[in-house]
């Protein structure tokens, strides 16, 4: 199975940017569809973005379109989430996840492996 470790979270002012990374080990990242999700205190885990195995297709939650960009480097076994124009409501723990399935999906339950998460805090 694959192990996932997120990094790059932190405290940033509203309007700022952060780049999250998710490093995989144990198996090649190219075997998986990858996704980013987030969870704020007291809320359910929320879909952020997903990318297919080759990186040619992506999908974003409506509130992230135009601000967030998901990408992957299979040679480095890493997936990224570039977050721009951050808002206080983006504050959450961000998780990356790997899906052994076929098509892109927004459902957390379809993802097979999860990282531990990285905290992103956006101050107003």
PDB file of C-alpha atoms in Angstrom:
ATOM      1  CA  UNK A   1       0.000   0.000   0.000  1.00  0.00           C
ATOM      2  CA  UNK A   2       1.016   3.628  -0.335  1.00  0.00           C
ATOM      3  CA  UNK A   3       1.873   5.966   2.533  1.00  0.00           C
ATOM      4  CA  UNK A   4       1.105   9.671   2.165  1.00  0.00           C
ATOM      5  CA  UNK A   5       2.658  12.587   4.034  1.00  0.00           C
ATOM      6  CA  UNK A   6       1.436  16.151   3.607  1.00  0.00           C
ATOM      7  CA  UNK A   7       3.537  19.248   4.193  1.00  0.00           C
ATOM      8  CA  UNK A   8       3.493  22.945   3.487  1.00  0.00           C
ATOM      9  CA  UNK A   9       0.688  24.082   5.754  1.00  0.00           C
ATOM     10  CA  UNK A  10       0.981  27.057   8.043  1.00  0.00           C
ATOM     11  CA  UNK A  11      -0.356  30.471   8.971  1.00  0.00           C
ATOM     12  CA  UNK A  12      -0.943  32.985   6.213  1.00  0.00           C
ATOM     13  CA  UNK A  13      -2.795  36.265   5.908  1.00  0.00           C
ATOM     14  CA  UNK A  14      -5.920  36.572   3.813  1.00  0.00           C
ATOM     15  CA  UNK A  15      -4.983  37.048   0.173  1.00  0.00           C
ATOM     16  CA  UNK A  16      -1.786  35.095   0.576  1.00  0.00           C
ATOM     17  CA  UNK A  17      -0.643  31.817  -0.937  1.00  0.00           C
ATOM     18  CA  UNK A  18       0.528  28.427   0.197  1.00  0.00           C
ATOM     19  CA  UNK A  19       1.724  25.358  -1.657  1.00  0.00           C
ATOM     20  CA  UNK A  20       0.924  22.017  -0.107  1.00  0.00           C
ATOM     21  CA  UNK A  21       2.841  18.887  -0.999  1.00  0.00           C
ATOM     22  CA  UNK A  22       1.920  15.261  -0.563  1.00  0.00           C
ATOM     23  CA  UNK A  23       4.797  12.823  -0.777  1.00  0.00           C
ATOM     24  CA  UNK A  24       4.075   9.165  -1.398  1.00  0.00           C
ATOM     25  CA  UNK A  25       6.122   6.149  -0.435  1.00  0.00           C
ATOM     26  CA  UNK A  26       5.672   2.424  -0.643  1.00  0.00           C
ATOM     27  CA  UNK A  27       4.209   2.395  -4.124  1.00  0.00           C
ATOM     28  CA  UNK A  28       4.349   4.548  -7.217  1.00  0.00           C
ATOM     29  CA  UNK A  29       1.999   7.513  -7.122  1.00  0.00           C
ATOM     30  CA  UNK A  30       1.271   6.926 -10.813  1.00  0.00           C
ATOM     31  CA  UNK A  31      -0.958   4.002  -9.810  1.00  0.00           C
ATOM     32  CA  UNK A  32      -3.494   6.300  -8.166  1.00  0.00           C
ATOM     33  CA  UNK A  33      -5.943   9.043  -8.793  1.00  0.00           C
ATOM     34  CA  UNK A  34      -5.061  11.687  -6.206  1.00  0.00           C
ATOM     35  CA  UNK A  35      -7.241  14.100  -4.322  1.00  0.00           C
ATOM     36  CA  UNK A  36      -7.130  16.864  -1.760  1.00  0.00           C
ATOM     37  CA  UNK A  37      -9.783  17.278   0.892  1.00  0.00           C
ATOM     38  CA  UNK A  38     -10.129  19.544   3.884  1.00  0.00           C
ATOM     39  CA  UNK A  39     -11.866  19.490   7.215  1.00  0.00           C
ATOM     40  CA  UNK A  40     -12.614  22.456   9.415  1.00  0.00           C
ATOM     41  CA  UNK A  41     -13.476  22.052  13.112  1.00  0.00           C
ATOM     42  CA  UNK A  42     -17.011  20.793  13.553  1.00  0.00           C
ATOM     43  CA  UNK A  43     -17.507  20.231   9.834  1.00  0.00           C
ATOM     44  CA  UNK A  44     -17.488  17.240   7.534  1.00  0.00           C
ATOM     45  CA  UNK A  45     -14.553  16.445   5.307  1.00  0.00           C
ATOM     46  CA  UNK A  46     -14.900  18.506   2.135  1.00  0.00           C
ATOM     47  CA  UNK A  47     -13.702  17.835  -1.406  1.00  0.00           C
ATOM     48  CA  UNK A  48     -11.118  20.291  -2.714  1.00  0.00           C
ATOM     49  CA  UNK A  49      -9.613  18.917  -5.928  1.00  0.00           C
ATOM     50  CA  UNK A  50      -8.667  15.730  -7.718  1.00  0.00           C
ATOM     51  CA  UNK A  51      -6.322  14.779 -10.548  1.00  0.00           C
ATOM     52  CA  UNK A  52      -6.100  11.706 -12.735  1.00  0.00           C
ATOM     53  CA  UNK A  53      -3.086   9.435 -12.978  1.00  0.00           C
ATOM     54  CA  UNK A  54      -1.376  11.254 -15.843  1.00  0.00           C
ATOM     55  CA  UNK A  55      -2.215  14.738 -14.582  1.00  0.00           C
ATOM     56  CA  UNK A  56      -4.206  15.531 -17.699  1.00  0.00           C
ATOM     57  CA  UNK A  57      -7.599  15.849 -16.020  1.00  0.00           C
ATOM     58  CA  UNK A  58      -8.538  17.747 -12.907  1.00  0.00           C
ATOM     59  CA  UNK A  59     -11.682  18.626 -11.009  1.00  0.00           C
ATOM     60  CA  UNK A  60     -12.254  21.304  -8.395  1.00  0.00           C
ATOM     61  CA  UNK A  61     -14.888  22.248  -5.912  1.00  0.00           C
ATOM     62  CA  UNK A  62     -16.677  25.369  -7.115  1.00  0.00           C
ATOM     63  CA  UNK A  63     -15.371  27.554  -4.305  1.00  0.00           C
ATOM     64  CA  UNK A  64     -11.747  26.673  -5.178  1.00  0.00           C
ATOM     65  CA  UNK A  65     -11.906  27.085  -8.963  1.00  0.00           C
ATOM     66  CA  UNK A  66      -9.576  29.817 -10.120  1.00  0.00           C
ATOM     67  CA  UNK A  67      -7.802  29.983  -6.760  1.00  0.00           C
ATOM     68  CA  UNK A  68      -6.424  26.464  -6.225  1.00  0.00           C
ATOM     69  CA  UNK A  69      -4.405  24.313  -8.611  1.00  0.00           C
ATOM     70  CA  UNK A  70      -3.723  20.617  -8.190  1.00  0.00           C
ATOM     71  CA  UNK A  71      -0.751  19.079  -9.961  1.00  0.00           C
ATOM     72  CA  UNK A  72       1.431  16.024  -9.732  1.00  0.00           C
ATOM     73  CA  UNK A  73       4.962  14.931 -10.482  1.00  0.00           C
ATOM     74  CA  UNK A  74       4.921  11.160 -10.752  1.00  0.00           C
ATOM     75  CA  UNK A  75       8.694  11.041 -11.111  1.00  0.00           C
ATOM     76  CA  UNK A  76       8.965  12.670  -7.682  1.00  0.00           C
ATOM     77  CA  UNK A  77       6.041  10.684  -6.291  1.00  0.00           C
ATOM     78  CA  UNK A  78       4.460  13.923  -5.159  1.00  0.00           C
ATOM     79  CA  UNK A  79       1.182  15.743  -5.639  1.00  0.00           C
ATOM     80  CA  UNK A  80       0.761  19.448  -4.997  1.00  0.00           C
ATOM     81  CA  UNK A  81      -1.962  21.923  -4.154  1.00  0.00           C
ATOM     82  CA  UNK A  82      -1.176  25.531  -4.968  1.00  0.00           C
ATOM     83  CA  UNK A  83      -3.545  27.784  -3.052  1.00  0.00           C
ATOM     84  CA  UNK A  84      -3.811  31.459  -3.957  1.00  0.00           C
ATOM     85  CA  UNK A  85      -6.063  34.294  -2.775  1.00  0.00           C
ATOM     86  CA  UNK A  86      -6.632  32.469   0.481  1.00  0.00           C
ATOM     87  CA  UNK A  87      -9.612  33.396   2.619  1.00  0.00           C
ATOM     88  CA  UNK A  88     -10.261  32.864   6.336  1.00  0.00           C
ATOM     89  CA  UNK A  89     -12.890  30.292   5.391  1.00  0.00           C
ATOM     90  CA  UNK A  90     -10.138  28.181   3.817  1.00  0.00           C
ATOM     91  CA  UNK A  91      -8.845  27.479   7.314  1.00  0.00           C
ATOM     92  CA  UNK A  92      -8.870  23.705   7.810  1.00  0.00           C
ATOM     93  CA  UNK A  93      -6.753  20.596   7.998  1.00  0.00           C
ATOM     94  CA  UNK A  94      -5.902  19.584   4.445  1.00  0.00           C
ATOM     95  CA  UNK A  95      -5.574  15.916   3.538  1.00  0.00           C
ATOM     96  CA  UNK A  96      -4.288  14.202   0.444  1.00  0.00           C
ATOM     97  CA  UNK A  97      -5.740  10.874  -0.574  1.00  0.00           C
ATOM     98  CA  UNK A  98      -5.124   8.134  -3.134  1.00  0.00           C
ATOM     99  CA  UNK A  99      -7.790   6.292  -5.096  1.00  0.00           C
ATOM    100  CA  UNK A 100      -7.199   2.961  -6.838  1.00  0.00           C
ATOM    101  CA  UNK A 101     -10.383   3.393  -8.866  1.00  0.00           C
ATOM    102  CA  UNK A 102     -11.039   4.374 -12.438  1.00  0.00           C
ATOM    103  CA  UNK A 103     -12.761   7.751 -12.690  1.00  0.00           C
ATOM    104  CA  UNK A 104     -12.405  11.065 -10.919  1.00  0.00           C
ATOM    105  CA  UNK A 105     -14.675  11.368  -7.933  1.00  0.00           C
ATOM    106  CA  UNK A 106     -15.432  13.900  -5.223  1.00  0.00           C
ATOM    107  CA  UNK A 107     -16.479  11.356  -2.622  1.00  0.00           C
ATOM    108  CA  UNK A 108     -14.076  10.808   0.280  1.00  0.00           C
ATOM    109  CA  UNK A 109     -15.363   7.258   0.759  1.00  0.00           C
ATOM    110  CA  UNK A 110     -13.960   6.172  -2.607  1.00  0.00           C
ATOM    111  CA  UNK A 111     -10.403   7.074  -1.673  1.00  0.00           C
ATOM    112  CA  UNK A 112      -8.375   4.218  -0.288  1.00  0.00           C
ATOM    113  CA  UNK A 113      -5.392   5.832   1.413  1.00  0.00           C
ATOM    114  CA  UNK A 114      -5.074   9.043   3.396  1.00  0.00           C
ATOM    115  CA  UNK A 115      -2.339  11.171   4.843  1.00  0.00           C
ATOM    116  CA  UNK A 116      -2.400  12.622   8.351  1.00  0.00           C
ATOM    117  CA  UNK A 117      -3.169  16.134   7.188  1.00  0.00           C
ATOM    118  CA  UNK A 118      -1.530  19.527   7.406  1.00  0.00           C
ATOM    119  CA  UNK A 119      -3.052  22.568   9.116  1.00  0.00           C
ATOM    120  CA  UNK A 120      -3.757  25.674   7.074  1.00  0.00           C
ATOM    121  CA  UNK A 121      -4.789  28.780   8.968  1.00  0.00           C
ATOM    122  CA  UNK A 122      -5.763  31.973   7.173  1.00  0.00           C
ATOM    123  CA  UNK A 123      -5.970  35.101   9.289  1.00  0.00           C
ATOM    124  CA  UNK A 124      -8.179  38.038   8.397  1.00  0.00           C
TER     125      UNK A 124
END
